[in-house]
CSV table of C-alpha atoms and ligand atoms in Angstrom, one decimal:
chain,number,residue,atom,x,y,z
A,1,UNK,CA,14.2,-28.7,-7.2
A,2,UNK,CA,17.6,-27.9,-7.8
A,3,UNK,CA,20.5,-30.4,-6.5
A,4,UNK,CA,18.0,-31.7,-4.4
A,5,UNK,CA,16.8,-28.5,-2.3
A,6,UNK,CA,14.2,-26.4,-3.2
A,7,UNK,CA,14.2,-23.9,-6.0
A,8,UNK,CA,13.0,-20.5,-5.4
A,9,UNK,CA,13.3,-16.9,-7.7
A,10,UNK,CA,13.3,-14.1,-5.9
A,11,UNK,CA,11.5,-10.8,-7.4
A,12,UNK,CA,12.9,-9.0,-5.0
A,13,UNK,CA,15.7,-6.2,-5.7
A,14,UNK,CA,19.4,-7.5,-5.5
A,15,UNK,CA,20.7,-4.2,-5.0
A,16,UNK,CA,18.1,-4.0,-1.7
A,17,UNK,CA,20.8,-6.8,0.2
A,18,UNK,CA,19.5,-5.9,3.5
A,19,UNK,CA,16.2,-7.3,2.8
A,20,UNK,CA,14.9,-8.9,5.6
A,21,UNK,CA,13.3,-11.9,4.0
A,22,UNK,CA,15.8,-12.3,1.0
A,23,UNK,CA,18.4,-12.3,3.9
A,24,UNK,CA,16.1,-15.6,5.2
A,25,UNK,CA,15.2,-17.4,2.1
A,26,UNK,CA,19.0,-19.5,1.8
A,27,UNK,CA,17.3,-21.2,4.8
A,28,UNK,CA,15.3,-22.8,2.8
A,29,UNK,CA,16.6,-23.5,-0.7
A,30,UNK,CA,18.6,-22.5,-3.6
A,31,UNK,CA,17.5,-18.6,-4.5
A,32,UNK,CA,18.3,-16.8,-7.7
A,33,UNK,CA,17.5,-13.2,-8.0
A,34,UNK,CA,15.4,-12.4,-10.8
A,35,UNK,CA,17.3,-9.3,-11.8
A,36,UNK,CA,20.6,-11.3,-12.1
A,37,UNK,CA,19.2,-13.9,-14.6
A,38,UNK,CA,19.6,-13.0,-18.0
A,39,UNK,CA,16.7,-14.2,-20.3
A,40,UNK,CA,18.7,-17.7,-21.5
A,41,UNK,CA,19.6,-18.3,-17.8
A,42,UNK,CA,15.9,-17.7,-16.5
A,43,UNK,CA,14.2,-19.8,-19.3
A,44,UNK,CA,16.7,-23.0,-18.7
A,45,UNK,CA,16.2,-22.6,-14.9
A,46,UNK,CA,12.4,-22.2,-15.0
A,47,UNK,CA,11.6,-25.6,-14.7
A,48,UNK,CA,13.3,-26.3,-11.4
A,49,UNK,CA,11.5,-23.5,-10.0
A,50,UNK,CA,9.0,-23.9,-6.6
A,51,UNK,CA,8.5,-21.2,-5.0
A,52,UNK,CA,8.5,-17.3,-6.8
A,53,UNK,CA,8.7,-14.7,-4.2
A,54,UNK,CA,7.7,-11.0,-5.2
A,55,UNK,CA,6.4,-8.1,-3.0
A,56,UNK,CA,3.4,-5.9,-3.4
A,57,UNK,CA,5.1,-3.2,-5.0
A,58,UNK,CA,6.1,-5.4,-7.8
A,59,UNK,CA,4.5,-6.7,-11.2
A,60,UNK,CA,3.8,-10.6,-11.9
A,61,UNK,CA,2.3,-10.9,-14.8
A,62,UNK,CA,1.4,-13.9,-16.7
A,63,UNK,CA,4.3,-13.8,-18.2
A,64,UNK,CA,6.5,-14.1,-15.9
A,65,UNK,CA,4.6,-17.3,-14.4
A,66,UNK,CA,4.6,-18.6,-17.6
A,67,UNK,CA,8.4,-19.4,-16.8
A,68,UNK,CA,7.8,-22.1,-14.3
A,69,UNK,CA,5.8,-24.3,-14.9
A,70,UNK,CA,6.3,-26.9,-12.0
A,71,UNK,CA,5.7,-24.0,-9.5
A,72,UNK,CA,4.5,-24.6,-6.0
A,73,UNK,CA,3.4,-21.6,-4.7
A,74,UNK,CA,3.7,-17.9,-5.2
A,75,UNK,CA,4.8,-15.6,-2.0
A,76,UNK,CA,3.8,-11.8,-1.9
A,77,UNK,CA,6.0,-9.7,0.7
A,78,UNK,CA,2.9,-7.4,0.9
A,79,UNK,CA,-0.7,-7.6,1.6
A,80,UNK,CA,-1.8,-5.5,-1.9
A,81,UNK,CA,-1.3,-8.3,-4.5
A,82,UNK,CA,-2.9,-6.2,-7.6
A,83,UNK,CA,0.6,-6.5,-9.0
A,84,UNK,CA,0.2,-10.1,-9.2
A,85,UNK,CA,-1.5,-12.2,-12.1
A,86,UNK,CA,-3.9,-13.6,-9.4
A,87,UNK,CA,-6.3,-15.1,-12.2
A,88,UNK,CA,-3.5,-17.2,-13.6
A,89,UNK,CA,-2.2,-18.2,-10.3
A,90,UNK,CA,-5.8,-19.5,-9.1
A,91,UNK,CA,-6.1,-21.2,-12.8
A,92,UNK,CA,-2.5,-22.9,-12.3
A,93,UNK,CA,-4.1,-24.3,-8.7
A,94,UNK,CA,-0.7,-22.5,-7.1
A,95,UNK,CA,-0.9,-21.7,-3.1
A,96,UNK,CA,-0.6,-17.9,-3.0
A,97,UNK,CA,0.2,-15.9,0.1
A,98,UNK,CA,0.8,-12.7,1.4
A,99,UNK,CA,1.3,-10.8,5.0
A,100,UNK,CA,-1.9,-9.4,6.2
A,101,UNK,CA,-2.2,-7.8,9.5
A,102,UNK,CA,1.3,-8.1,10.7
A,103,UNK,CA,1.8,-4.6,8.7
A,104,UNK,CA,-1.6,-3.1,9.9
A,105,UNK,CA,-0.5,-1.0,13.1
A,106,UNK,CA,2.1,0.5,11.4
A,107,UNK,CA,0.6,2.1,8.0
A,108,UNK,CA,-2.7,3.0,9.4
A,109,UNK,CA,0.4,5.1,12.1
A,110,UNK,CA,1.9,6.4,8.6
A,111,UNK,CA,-1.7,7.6,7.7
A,112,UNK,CA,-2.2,9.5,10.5
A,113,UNK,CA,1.3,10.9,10.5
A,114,UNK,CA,0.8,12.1,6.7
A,115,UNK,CA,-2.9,13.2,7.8
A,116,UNK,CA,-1.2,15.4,11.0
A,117,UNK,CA,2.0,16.4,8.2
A,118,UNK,CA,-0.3,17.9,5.6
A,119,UNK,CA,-3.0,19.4,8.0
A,120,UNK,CA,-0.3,20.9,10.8
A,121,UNK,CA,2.4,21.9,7.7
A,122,UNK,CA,4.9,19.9,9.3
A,123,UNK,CA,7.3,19.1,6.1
A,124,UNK,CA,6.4,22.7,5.1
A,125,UNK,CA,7.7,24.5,8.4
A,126,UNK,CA,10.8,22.2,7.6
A,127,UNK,CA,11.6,23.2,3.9
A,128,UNK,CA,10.7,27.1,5.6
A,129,UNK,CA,13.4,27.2,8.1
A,130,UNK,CA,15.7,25.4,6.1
A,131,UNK,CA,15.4,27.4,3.2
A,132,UNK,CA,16.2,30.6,5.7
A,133,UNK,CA,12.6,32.1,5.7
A,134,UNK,CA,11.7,32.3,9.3
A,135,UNK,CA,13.2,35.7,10.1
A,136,UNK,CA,11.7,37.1,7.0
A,137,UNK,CA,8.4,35.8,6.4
A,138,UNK,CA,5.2,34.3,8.9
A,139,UNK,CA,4.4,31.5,8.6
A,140,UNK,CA,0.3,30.5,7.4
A,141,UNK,CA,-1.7,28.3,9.9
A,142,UNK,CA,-2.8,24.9,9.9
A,143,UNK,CA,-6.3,23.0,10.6
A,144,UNK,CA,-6.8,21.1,14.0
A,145,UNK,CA,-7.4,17.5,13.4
A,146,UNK,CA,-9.3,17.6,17.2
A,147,UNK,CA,-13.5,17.6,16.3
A,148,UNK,CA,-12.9,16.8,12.5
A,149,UNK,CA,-14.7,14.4,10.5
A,150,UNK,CA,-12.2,11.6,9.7
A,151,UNK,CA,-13.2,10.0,6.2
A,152,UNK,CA,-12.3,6.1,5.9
A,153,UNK,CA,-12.9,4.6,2.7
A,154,UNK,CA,-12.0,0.8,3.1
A,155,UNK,CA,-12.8,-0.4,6.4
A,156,UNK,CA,-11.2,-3.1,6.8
A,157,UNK,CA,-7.7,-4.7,9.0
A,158,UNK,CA,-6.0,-1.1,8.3
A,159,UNK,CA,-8.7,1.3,8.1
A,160,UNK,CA,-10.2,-0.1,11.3
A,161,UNK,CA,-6.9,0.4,12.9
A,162,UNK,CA,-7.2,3.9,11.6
A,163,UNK,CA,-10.3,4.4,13.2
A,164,UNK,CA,-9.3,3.4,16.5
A,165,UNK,CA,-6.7,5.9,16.8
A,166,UNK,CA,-8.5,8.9,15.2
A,167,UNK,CA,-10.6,8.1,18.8
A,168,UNK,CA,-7.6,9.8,20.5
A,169,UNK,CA,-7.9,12.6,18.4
A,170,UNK,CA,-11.1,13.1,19.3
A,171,UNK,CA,-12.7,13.0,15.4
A,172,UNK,CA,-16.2,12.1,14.2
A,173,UNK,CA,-15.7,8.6,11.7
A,174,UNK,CA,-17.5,7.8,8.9
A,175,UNK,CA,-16.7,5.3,6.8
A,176,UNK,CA,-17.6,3.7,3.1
A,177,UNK,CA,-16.6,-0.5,2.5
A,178,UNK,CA,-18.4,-3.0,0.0
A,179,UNK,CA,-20.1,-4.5,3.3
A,180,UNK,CA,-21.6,-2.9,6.4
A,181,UNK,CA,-19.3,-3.5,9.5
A,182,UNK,CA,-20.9,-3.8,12.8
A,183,UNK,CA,-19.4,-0.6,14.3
A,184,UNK,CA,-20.6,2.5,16.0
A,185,UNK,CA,-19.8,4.5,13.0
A,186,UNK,CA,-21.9,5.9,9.8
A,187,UNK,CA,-21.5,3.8,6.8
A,188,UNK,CA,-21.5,6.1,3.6
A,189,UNK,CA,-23.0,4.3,0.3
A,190,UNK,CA,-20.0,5.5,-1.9
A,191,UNK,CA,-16.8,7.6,-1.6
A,192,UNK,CA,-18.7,10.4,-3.1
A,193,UNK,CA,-21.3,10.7,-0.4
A,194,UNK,CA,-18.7,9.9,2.0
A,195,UNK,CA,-16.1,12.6,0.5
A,196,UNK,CA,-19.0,15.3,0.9
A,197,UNK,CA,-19.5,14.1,4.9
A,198,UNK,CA,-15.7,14.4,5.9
A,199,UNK,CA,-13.2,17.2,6.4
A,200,UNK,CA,-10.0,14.4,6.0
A,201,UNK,CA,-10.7,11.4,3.1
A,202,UNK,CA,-8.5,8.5,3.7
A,203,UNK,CA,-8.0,5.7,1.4
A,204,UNK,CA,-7.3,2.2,2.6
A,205,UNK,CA,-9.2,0.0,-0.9
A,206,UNK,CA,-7.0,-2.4,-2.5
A,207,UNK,CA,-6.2,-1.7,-6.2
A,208,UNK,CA,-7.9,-3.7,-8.6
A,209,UNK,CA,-9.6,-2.9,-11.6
A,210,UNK,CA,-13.3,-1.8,-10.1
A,211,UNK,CA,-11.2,0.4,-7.8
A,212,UNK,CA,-9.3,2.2,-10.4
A,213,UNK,CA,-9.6,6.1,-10.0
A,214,UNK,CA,-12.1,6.0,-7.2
A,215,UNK,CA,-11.4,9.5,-6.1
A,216,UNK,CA,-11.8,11.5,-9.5
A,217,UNK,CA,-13.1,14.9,-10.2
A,218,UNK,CA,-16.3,14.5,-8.9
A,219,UNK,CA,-15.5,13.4,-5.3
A,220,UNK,CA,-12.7,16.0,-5.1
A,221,UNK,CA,-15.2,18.8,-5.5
A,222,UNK,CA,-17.5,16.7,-2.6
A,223,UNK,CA,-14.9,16.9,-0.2
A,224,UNK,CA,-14.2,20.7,-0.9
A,225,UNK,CA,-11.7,23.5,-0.4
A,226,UNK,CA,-11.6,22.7,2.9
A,227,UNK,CA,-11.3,19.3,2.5
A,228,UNK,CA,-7.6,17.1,2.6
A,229,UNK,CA,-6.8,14.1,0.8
A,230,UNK,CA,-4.5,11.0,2.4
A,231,UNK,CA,-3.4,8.5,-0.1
A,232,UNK,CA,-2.2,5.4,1.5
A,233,UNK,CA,-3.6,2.4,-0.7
A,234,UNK,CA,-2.4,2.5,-4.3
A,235,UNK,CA,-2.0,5.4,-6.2
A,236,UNK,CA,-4.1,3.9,-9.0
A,237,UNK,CA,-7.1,4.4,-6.8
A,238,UNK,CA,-6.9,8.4,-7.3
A,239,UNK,CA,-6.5,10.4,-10.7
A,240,UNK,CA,-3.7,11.9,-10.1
A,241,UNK,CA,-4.1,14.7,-12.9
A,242,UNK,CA,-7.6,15.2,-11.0
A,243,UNK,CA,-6.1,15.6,-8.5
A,244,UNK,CA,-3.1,17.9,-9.6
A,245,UNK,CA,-5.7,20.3,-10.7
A,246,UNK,CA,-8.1,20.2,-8.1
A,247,UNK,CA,-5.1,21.2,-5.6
A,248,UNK,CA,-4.0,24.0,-8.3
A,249,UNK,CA,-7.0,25.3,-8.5
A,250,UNK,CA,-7.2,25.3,-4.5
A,251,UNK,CA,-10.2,23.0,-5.0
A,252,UNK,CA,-9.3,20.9,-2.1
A,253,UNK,CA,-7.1,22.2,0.5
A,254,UNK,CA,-3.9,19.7,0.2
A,255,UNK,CA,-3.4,16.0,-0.4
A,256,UNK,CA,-0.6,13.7,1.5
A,257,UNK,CA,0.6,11.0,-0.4
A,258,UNK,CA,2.5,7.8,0.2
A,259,UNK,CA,1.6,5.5,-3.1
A,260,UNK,CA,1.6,7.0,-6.7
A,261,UNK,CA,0.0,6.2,-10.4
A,262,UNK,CA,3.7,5.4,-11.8
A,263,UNK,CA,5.6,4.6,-8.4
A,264,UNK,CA,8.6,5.3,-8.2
A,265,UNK,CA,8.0,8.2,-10.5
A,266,UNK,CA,5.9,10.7,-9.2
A,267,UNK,CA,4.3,13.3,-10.8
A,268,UNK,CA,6.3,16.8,-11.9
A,269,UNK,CA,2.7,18.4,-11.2
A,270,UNK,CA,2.5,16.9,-7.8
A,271,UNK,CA,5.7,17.9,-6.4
A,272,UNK,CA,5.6,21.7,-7.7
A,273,UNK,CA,3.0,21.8,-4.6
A,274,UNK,CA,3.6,22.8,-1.6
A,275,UNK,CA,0.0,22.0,-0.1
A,276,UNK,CA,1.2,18.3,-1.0
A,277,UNK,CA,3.3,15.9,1.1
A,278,UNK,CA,4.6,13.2,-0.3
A,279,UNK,CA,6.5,9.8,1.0
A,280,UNK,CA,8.2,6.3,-0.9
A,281,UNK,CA,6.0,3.6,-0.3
A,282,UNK,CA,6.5,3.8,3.6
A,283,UNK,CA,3.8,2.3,4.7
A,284,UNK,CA,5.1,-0.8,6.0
A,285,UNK,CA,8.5,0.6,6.3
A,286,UNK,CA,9.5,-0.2,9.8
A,287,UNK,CA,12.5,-2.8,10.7
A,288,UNK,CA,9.6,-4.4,13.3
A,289,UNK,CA,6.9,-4.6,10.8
A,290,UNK,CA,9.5,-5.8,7.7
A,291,UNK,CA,10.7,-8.3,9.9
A,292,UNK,CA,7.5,-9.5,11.1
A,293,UNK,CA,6.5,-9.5,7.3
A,294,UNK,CA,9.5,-11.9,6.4
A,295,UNK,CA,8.8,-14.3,9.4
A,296,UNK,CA,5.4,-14.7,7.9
A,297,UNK,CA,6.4,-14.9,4.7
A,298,UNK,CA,9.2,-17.7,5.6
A,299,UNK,CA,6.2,-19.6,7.7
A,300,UNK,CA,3.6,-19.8,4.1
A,301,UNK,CA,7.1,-20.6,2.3
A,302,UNK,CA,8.2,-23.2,4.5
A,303,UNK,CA,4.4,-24.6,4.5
A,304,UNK,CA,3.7,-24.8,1.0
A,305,UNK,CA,7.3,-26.9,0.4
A,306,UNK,CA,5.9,-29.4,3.0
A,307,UNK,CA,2.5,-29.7,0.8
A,308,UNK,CA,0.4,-28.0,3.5
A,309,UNK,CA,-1.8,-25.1,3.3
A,310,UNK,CA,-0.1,-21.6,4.1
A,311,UNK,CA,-1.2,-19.8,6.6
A,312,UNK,CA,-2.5,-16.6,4.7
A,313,UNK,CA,-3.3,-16.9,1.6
A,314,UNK,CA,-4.4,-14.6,-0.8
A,315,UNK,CA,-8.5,-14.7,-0.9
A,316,UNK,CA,-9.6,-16.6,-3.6
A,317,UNK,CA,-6.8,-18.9,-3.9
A,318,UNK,CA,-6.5,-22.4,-2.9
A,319,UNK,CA,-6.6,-22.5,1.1
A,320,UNK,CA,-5.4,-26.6,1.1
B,401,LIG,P1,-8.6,-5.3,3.7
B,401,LIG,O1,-8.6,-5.7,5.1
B,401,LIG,O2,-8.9,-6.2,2.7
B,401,LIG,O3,-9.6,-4.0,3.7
B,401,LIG,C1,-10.0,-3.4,2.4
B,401,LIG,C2,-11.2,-2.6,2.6
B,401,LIG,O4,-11.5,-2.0,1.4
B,401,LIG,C3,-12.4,-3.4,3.1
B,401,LIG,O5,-13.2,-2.6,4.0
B,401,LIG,C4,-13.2,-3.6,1.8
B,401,LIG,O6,-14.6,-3.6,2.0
B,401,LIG,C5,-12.9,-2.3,1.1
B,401,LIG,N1,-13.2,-2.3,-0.3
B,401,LIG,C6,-12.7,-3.2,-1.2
B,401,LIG,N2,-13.1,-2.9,-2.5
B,401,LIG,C7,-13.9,-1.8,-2.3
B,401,LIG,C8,-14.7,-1.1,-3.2
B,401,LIG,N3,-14.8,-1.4,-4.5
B,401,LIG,N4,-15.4,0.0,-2.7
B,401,LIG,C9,-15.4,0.3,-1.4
B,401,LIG,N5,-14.7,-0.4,-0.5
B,401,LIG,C10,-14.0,-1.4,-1.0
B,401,LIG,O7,-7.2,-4.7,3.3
B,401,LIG,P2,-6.1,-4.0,4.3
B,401,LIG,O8,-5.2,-5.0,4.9
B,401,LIG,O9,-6.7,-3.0,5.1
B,401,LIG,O10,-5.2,-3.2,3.1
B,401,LIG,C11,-5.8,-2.3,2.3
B,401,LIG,C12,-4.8,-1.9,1.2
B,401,LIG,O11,-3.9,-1.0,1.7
B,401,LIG,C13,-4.0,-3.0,0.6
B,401,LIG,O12,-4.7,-3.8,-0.4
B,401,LIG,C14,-2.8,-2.3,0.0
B,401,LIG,O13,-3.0,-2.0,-1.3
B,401,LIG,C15,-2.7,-1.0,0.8
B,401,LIG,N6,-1.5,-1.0,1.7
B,401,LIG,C16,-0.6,0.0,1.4
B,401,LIG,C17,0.5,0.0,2.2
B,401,LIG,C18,1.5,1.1,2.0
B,401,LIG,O14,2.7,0.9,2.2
B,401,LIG,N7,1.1,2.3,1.7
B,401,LIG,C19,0.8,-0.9,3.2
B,401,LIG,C20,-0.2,-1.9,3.4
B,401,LIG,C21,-1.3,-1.9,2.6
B,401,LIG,P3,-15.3,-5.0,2.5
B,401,LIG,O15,-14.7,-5.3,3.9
B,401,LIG,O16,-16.7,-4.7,2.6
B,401,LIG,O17,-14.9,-6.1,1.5
């Protein structure tokens, strides 16, 4: 506590001052932004520190826990938490939450737009008119998303949201999750078996350590020359120099992007491709979804300071 109201350090980027939630957290306390502490002034204010807010894109390590010691609870902007020391957080007996589902609709939407980009050479026909080359050159065809296996790895809130829309497209879905789902649709036992299957591979698995460089080599030459690659997850779930020579090499037919190894740099190999497409981090990047995000956000916030349970926290952690 700080002058009596509650203390809170936000993660989040100073610079980014339409933010939706760092635009809401004043409501409810005296915020500092991390990146305008300086090492003395972060260490004196750590102990009057409740709540730490990141997002999912950002890295909490131990750390930077370590710092407050009398903290409350710990608020991801995010559903992804692999960022986050969630081991430390669980030891500490912290309440941890994040925004599940609120974000769902809209980047399984960004999946499918990146799947139609890369398969339809949407981005491409852009760059070709731009850069003059109608009147000069033709332009090479696409693939037809309409009777194609779709791919899922990860099941779960997004990728079943993605399933239900590849319905309008009329594709065949197959998917691959730890658990079997109670669906109408074949459950593959790994991402090998289920990159061999599919024409499109679509990953939807959180990052963590067991998922790190699911898609390597191996289940790049499963889904074939044919075969196109949408990265939606983390980028830590594919390896990336894999991947930049399987697409060389014309091993797979393209790849579309939105999450990357070293975010926000991305790979010199990757964008000297043209059957790539490639976008920052949009998943969730819509002002309905954001703000939806912040309003859950300020709910778990505003529940934790009054000693309840939030409403969705991060599995694992305490749920009291
Ligand atoms: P979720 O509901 O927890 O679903 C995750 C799915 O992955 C589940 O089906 C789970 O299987 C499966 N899975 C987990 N570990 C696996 C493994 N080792 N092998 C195979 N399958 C595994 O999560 P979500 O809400 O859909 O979000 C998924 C991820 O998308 C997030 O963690 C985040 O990293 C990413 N994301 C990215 C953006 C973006 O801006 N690009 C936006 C939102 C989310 P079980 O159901 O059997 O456990």
């Amino acid at each position: 506590m700080l002058n009596d109201r509650p203390c809170i350090v936000n993660l989040i980027s100073s610079r980014n001052t339409g933010h939706p939630l760092s635009l809401q957290l004043p409501q409810l306390g005296e915020v500092f932004y991390r990146d305008q502490l300086t090492p003395e002034a972060a260490a004196k204010l750590g102990p009057s520190v409740d709540v730490l807010v990141g997002a999912s894109n950002l890295k909490v390590p131990k750390s930077e826990l370590d710092l407050y010691p009398n903290l409350k609870m710990v608020a991801d902007f995010g559903v992804g938490y692999d960022g986050f020391d969630t081991a430390e957080i669980i030891r500490r007996g912290l309440r941890f939450s994040h925004t599940p589902d609120v974000l769902s609709e809209d980047t399984a939407d960004l999946g499918l737009a990146l799947l139609l980009d890369v398969t339809r050479r949407v981005a491409q026909g852009d760059a070709f008119i731009r850069r003059g080359d109608w009147p000069k050159k033709n332009f090479p065809l696409g693939r037809r998303l309409f009777g194609k296996k779709l791919g899922i790895a990860g099941l779960g809130r997004i990728g079943s949201v993605i399933a239900q829309r590849s319905q309008a497209f009329r594709m065949e879905v197959g998917y691959t999750s730890r658990s079997p789902k109670n669906v109408p649709w074949q459950r593959f036992p790994d991402m090998k078996a289920l990159a061999q299957w599919c024409d499109f591979l679509i990953v939807v698995i959180p990052g963590s350590p067991e998922t790190h460089h699911l898609v390597n080599a191996e289940v790049l030459d499963a889904l074939g020359p044919q075969g196109y690659l949408v990265n939606i997850a983390r980028g830590a779930l594919v390896d990336t120099d894999a991947l930049i020579k399987a697409l060389k090499e014309h091993r797979i037919a393209g790849a579309a992007l939105d999450v990357f190894e070293h975010e926000p740099h991305v790979e010199e190999g990757l964008i000297a491709l043209d059957n790539v497409v490639l976008t920052p981090h949009q998943g969730s990047a819509t002002v309905e979804t954001r703000a939806d995000m912040a309003d859950l956000a300020m709910r778990n916030i505003r529940k934790a300071l009054s000693g309840q349970a939030v409403i969705t926290p991060v599995p694992g952690t305490r749920k009291d």
